[in-house]
Coordinates of C-alpha atoms in Angstrom, one line a residue:
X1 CA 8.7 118.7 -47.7
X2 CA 11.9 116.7 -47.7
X3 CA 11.0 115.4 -44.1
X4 CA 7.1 113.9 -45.0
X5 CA 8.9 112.4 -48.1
X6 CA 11.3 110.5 -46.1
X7 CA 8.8 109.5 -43.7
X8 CA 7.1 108.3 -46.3
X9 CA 9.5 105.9 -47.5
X10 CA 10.4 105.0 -44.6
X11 CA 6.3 104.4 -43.5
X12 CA 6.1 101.9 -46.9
X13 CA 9.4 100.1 -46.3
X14 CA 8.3 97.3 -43.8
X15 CA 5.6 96.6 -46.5
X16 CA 7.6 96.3 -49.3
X17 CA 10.4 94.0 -47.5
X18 CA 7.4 91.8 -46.4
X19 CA 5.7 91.5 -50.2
X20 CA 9.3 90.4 -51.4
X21 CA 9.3 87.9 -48.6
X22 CA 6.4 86.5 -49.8
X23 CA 7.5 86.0 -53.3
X24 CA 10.3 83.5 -54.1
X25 CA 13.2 84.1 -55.7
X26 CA 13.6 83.3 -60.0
X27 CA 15.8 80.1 -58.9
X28 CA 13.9 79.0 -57.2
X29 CA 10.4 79.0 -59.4
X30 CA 12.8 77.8 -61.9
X31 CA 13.4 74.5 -59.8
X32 CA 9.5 74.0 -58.8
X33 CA 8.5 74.8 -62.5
X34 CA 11.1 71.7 -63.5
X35 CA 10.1 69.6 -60.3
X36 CA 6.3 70.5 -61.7
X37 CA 7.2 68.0 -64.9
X38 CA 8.1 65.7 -63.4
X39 CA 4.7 64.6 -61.7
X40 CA 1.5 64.1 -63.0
X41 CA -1.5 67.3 -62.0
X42 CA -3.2 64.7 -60.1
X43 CA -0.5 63.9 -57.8
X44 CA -0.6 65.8 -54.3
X45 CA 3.0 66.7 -55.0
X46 CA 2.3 68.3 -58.1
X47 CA -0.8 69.9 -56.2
X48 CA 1.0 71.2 -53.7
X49 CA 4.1 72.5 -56.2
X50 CA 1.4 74.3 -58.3
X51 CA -0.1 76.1 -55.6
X52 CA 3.4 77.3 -53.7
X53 CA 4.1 78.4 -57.9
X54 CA 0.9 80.3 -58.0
X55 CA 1.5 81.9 -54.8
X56 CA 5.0 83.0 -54.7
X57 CA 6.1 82.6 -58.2
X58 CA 3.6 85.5 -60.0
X59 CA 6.4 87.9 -59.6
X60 CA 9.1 86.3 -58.5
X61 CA 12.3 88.2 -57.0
X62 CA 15.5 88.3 -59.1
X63 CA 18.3 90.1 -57.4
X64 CA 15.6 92.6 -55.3
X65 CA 13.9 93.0 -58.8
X66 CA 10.9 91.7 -59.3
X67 CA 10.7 89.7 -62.8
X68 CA 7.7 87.9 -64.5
X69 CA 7.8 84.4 -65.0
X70 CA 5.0 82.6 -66.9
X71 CA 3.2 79.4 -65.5
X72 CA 4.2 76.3 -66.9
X73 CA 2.3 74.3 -69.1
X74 CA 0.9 71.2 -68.4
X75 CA 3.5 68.4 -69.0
X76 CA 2.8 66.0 -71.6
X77 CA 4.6 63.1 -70.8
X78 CA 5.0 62.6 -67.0
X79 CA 5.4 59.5 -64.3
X80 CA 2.2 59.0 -62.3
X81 CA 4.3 56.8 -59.5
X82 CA 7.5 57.8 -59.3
X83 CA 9.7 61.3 -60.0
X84 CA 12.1 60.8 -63.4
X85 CA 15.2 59.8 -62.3
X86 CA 17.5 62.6 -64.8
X87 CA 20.4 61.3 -65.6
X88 CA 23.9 62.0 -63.5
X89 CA 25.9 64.3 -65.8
X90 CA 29.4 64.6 -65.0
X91 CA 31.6 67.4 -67.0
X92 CA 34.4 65.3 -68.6
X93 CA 37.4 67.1 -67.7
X94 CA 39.1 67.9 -71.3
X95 CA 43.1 67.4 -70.6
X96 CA 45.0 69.8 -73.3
X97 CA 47.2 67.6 -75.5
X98 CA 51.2 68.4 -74.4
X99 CA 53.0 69.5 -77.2
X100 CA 56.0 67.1 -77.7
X101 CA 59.4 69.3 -76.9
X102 CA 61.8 68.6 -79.4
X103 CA 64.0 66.6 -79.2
X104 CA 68.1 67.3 -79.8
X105 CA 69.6 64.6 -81.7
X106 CA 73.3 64.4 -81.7
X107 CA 74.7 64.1 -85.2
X108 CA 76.7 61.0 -84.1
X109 CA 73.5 59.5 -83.3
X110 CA 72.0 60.2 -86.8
X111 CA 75.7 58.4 -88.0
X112 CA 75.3 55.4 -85.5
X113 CA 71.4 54.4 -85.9
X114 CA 71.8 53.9 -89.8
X115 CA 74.7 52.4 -88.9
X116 CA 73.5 49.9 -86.5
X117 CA 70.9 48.8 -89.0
X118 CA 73.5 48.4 -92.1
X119 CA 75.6 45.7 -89.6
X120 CA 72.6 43.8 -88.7
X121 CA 72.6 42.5 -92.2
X122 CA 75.9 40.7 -92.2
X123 CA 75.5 39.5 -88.8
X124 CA 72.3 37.7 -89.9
X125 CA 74.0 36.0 -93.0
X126 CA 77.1 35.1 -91.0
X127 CA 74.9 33.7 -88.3
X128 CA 73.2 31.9 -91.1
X129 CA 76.2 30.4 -93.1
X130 CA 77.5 29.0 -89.2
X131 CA 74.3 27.6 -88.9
X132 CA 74.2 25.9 -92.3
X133 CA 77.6 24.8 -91.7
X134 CA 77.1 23.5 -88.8
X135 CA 73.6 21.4 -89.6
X136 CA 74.7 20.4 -93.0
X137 CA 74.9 16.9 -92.6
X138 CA 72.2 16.4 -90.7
X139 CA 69.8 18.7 -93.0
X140 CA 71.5 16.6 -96.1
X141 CA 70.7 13.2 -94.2
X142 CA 67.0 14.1 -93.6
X143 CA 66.3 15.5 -96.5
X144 CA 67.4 12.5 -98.2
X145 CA 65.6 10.4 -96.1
X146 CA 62.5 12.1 -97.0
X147 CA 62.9 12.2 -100.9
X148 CA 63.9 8.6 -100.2
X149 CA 60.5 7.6 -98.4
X150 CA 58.4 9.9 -101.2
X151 CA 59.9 7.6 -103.9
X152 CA 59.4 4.7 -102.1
X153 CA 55.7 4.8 -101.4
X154 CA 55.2 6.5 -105.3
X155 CA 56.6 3.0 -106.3
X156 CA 54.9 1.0 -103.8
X157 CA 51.2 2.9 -104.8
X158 CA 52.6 2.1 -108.4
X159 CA 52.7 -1.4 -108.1
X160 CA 49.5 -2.1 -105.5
X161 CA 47.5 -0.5 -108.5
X162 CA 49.1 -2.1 -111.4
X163 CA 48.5 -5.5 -109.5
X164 CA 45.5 -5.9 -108.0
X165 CA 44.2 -8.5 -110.0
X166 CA 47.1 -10.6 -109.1
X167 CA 47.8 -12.4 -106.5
X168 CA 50.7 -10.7 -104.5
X169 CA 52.9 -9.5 -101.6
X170 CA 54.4 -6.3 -101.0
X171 CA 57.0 -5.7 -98.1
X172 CA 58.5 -2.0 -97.3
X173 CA 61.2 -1.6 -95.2
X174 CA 62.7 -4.6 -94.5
X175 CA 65.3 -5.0 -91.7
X176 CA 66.7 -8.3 -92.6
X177 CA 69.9 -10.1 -90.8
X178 CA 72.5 -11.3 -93.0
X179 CA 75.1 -14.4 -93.2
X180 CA 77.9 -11.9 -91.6
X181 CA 78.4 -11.5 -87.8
X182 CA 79.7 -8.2 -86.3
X183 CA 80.9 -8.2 -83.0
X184 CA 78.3 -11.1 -81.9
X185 CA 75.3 -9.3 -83.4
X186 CA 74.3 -10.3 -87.3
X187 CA 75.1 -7.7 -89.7
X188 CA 71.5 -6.2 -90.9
X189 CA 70.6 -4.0 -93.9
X190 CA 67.5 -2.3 -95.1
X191 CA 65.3 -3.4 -98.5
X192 CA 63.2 -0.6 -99.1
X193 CA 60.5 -3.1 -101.4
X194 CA 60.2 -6.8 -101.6
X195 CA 57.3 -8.0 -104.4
X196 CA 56.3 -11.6 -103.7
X197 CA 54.2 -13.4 -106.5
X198 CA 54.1 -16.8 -107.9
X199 CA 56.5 -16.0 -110.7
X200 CA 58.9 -14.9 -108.4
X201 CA 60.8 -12.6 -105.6
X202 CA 61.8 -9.3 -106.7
X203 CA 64.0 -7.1 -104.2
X204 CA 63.6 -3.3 -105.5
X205 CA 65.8 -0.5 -104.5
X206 CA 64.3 3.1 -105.2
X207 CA 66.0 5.7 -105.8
X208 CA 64.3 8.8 -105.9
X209 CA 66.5 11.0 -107.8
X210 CA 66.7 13.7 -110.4
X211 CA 68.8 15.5 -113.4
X212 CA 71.6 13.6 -115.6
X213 CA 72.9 9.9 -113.9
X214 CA 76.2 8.7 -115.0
X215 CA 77.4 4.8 -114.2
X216 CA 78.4 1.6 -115.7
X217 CA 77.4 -2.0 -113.8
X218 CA 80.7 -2.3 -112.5
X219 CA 81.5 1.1 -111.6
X220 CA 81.6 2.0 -107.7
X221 CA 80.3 5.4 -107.9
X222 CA 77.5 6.6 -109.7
X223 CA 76.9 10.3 -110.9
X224 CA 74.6 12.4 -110.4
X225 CA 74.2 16.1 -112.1
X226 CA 72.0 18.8 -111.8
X227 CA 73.3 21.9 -113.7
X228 CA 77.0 22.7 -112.2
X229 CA 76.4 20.5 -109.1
X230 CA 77.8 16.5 -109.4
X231 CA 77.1 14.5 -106.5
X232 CA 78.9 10.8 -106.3
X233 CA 76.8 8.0 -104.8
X234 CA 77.3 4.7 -104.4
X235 CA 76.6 2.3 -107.3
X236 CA 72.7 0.9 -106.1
X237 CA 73.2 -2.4 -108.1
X238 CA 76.2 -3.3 -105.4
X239 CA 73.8 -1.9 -102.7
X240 CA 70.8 -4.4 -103.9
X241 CA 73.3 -6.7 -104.0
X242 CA 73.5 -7.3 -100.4
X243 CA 69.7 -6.8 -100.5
X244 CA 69.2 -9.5 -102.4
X245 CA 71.8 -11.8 -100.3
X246 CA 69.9 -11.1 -97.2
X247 CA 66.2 -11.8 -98.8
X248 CA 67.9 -15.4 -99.7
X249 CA 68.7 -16.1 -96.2
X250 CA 65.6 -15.3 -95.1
X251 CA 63.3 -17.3 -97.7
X252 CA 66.1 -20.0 -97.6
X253 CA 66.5 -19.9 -101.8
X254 CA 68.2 -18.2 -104.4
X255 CA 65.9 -19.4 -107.6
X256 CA 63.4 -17.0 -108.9
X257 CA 64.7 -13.8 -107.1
X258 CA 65.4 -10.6 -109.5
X259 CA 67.3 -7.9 -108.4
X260 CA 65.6 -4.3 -110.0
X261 CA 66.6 -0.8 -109.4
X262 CA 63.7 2.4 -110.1
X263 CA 65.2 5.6 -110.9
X264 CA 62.6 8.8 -111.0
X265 CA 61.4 9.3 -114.3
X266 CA 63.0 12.7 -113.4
X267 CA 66.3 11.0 -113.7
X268 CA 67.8 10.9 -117.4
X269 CA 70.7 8.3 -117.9
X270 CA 73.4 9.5 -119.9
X271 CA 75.5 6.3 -120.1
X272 CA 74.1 3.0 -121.5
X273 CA 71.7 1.9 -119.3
X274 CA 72.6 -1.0 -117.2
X275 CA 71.0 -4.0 -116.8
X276 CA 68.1 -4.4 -114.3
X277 CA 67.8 -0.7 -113.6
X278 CA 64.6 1.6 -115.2
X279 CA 62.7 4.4 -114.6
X280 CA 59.6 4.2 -112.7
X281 CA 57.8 3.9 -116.2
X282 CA 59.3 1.0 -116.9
X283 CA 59.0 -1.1 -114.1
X284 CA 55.9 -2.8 -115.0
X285 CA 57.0 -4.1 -118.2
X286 CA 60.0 -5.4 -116.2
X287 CA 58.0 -7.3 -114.0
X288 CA 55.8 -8.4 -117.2
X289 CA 58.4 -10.0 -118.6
X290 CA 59.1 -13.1 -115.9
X291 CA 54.9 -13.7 -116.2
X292 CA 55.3 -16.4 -119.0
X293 CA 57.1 -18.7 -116.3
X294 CA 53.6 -20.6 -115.3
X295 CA 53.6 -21.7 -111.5
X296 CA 53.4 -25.2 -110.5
X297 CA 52.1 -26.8 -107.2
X298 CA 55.4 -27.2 -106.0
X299 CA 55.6 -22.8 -106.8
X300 CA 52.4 -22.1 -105.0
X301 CA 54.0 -23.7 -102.0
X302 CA 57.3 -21.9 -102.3
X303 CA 55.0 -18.4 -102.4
X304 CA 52.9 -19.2 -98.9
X305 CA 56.0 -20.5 -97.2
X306 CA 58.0 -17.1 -98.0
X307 CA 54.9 -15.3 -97.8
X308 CA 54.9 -16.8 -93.5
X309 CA 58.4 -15.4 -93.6
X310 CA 58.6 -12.0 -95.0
X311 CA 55.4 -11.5 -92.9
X312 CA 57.7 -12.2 -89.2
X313 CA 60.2 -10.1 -90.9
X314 CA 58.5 -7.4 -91.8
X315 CA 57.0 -7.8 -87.6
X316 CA 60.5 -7.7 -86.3
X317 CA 61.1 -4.8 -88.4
X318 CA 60.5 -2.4 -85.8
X319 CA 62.2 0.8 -84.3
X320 CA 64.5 -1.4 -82.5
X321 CA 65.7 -3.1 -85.2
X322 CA 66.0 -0.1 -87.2
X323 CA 68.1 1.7 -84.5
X324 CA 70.4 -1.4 -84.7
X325 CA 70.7 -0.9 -88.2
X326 CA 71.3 2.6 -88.1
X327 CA 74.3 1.8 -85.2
X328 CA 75.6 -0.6 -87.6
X329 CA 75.5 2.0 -90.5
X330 CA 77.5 4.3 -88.8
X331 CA 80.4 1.7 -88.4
X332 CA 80.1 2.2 -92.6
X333 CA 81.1 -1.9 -93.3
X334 CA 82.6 -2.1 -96.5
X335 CA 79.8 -2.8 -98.9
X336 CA 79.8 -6.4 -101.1
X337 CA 80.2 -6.1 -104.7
X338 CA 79.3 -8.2 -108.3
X339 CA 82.5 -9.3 -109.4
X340 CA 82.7 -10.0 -113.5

């Protein structure tokens, strides 16, 4: 009995092994099923995929057991030309995050860092006060240029407005040569504003300054305070003085020419206010008051024959000239002065 069994199996083996080799194994079914998809059913390829599926895929082989694996379905959406291209999926390798090791800290480090910080503090405002030190002339020099040149052209827009309807001439920045020689080279000196009309010449020196002014005609030095802080300054009607003397020589006269110094109206004069000096309020009524002198013929000429003038001066006042002046400056002449 045991020996016709065995001979039994062993009669049905070759058959069995050649039934499996006809069938294809799960994987592979798996890849025509998805290859099947990817064409349309009237494609040869998808022809011949369907009928290798039919055949060997009924049953296919998983591991020597025989599984079932339904037929596919036809594809709805397929490529009649060409396979779909799927995309190339690469696994993103996923680094784990390190876990920062602590760190030992000295405790003279934790002294020395707060430290550090705390000394960078006077460092910078020692730094600082050197550098102010250091630049404090020139920062005082240029920032009194620059209020100077504000005022200036405040006064200057002042009068261009107040006079259009007159017939005028305004000059700014006049280098003008004077009767004194220095070394060979006349002395020169700066007018900031020179008004030409037919009533006469007036040579104005602005100053544009603020807070409480202190000064007598005949005084040297001015004052200036603002709060605690006095500043001495050199008394502008002796300044326009020497204006005024070099505008003569230029024009050739002395008649008609007024002398007139503008404060800010930020400026408030505590001491009587001297004679030809306002506030930029009231330089028009200044002006106003020498209107009633009615030019002549002989006036009209005088105004186009200075007017030639002041125009070559104000030509020649260029940056050469004004370095020249600047030399000269710096030699600090001793300045003229009214004497009573």
């Amino acid at each position: 009995m045991l020996l016709a069994v065995m001979i039994s199996v062993v009669g049905l083996y070759p058959f069995s092994l050649k039934a499996l080799e006809k069938q294809d194994s799960e994987a592979i079914c798996i890849l025509i099923q998805s290859e099947m998809q990817d064409w349309h059913p009237t494609t040869p390829r998808y022809q011949e995929l369907k009928a290798r599926f039919d055949e060997r895929c009924q049953q296919p082989v998983a591991n020597g057991v025989k599984s079932t694996v339904k037929q596919p379905a036809t594809p709805t959406t397929v490529r009649q030309d060409t396979p779909k291209q799927k995309p190339n999926i690469i696994p993103t390798v996923v680094t784990p995050k390190s876990t920062p090791a602590h760190s030992t800290i000295s405790p003279i480090s934790s002294v020395l860092e707060p430290l550090s910080i705390l000394l960078v503090i006077p460092i910078f405002i020692l730094v600082s006060a050197i550098t102010t030190l250091l630049f404090r002339p020139t920062l005082r020099q240029y920032r009194s240029e620059r209020l100077g040149l504000q005022g200036e052209k405040r006064v200057a827009s002042l009068l261009k407005q107040e006079l259009k309807d007159e017939d005028f001439r305004l000059y700014r920045n006049l280098i003008l040569p004077m009767d004194e020689i220095t070394e060979g080279t006349p002395a020169l000196t700066e007018v900031d504003l020179v008004l030409l009309t037919h009533f006469g010449v007036f040579v104005i020196e602005v100053k544009n300054y603020s807070g409480w002014i202190f000064g007598g005609e005949k005084q040297a030095q001015w004052t200036q305070k603002i709060f605690t802080k006095q500043t001495r300054f050199k008394n502008p009607l002796h300044q326009n003085y020497k204006h005024c003397l070099a505008v003569a020589h230029c024009l050739g006269l002395v008649e008609r020419l007024h002398s007139v110094v503008v404060f800010s109206d930020e400026a408030s004069f505590k001491t009587p206010l001297p004679k030809n000096v306002v506030n930029e309020s009231g330089l028009l009524s200044f002006i106003a008051q020498y209107k009633g002198q009615i030019s002549e013929t002989s006036h009209n000429l005088a105004f186009t024959r200075a007017a030639e003038r002041l125009d070559i001066a104000q030509q020649q006042s260029d940056s050469d000239a004004k370095s020249l002046h600047l030399m000269q400056f710096k030699h600090r002449r001793v300045e003229p002065t009214i004497t009573s």
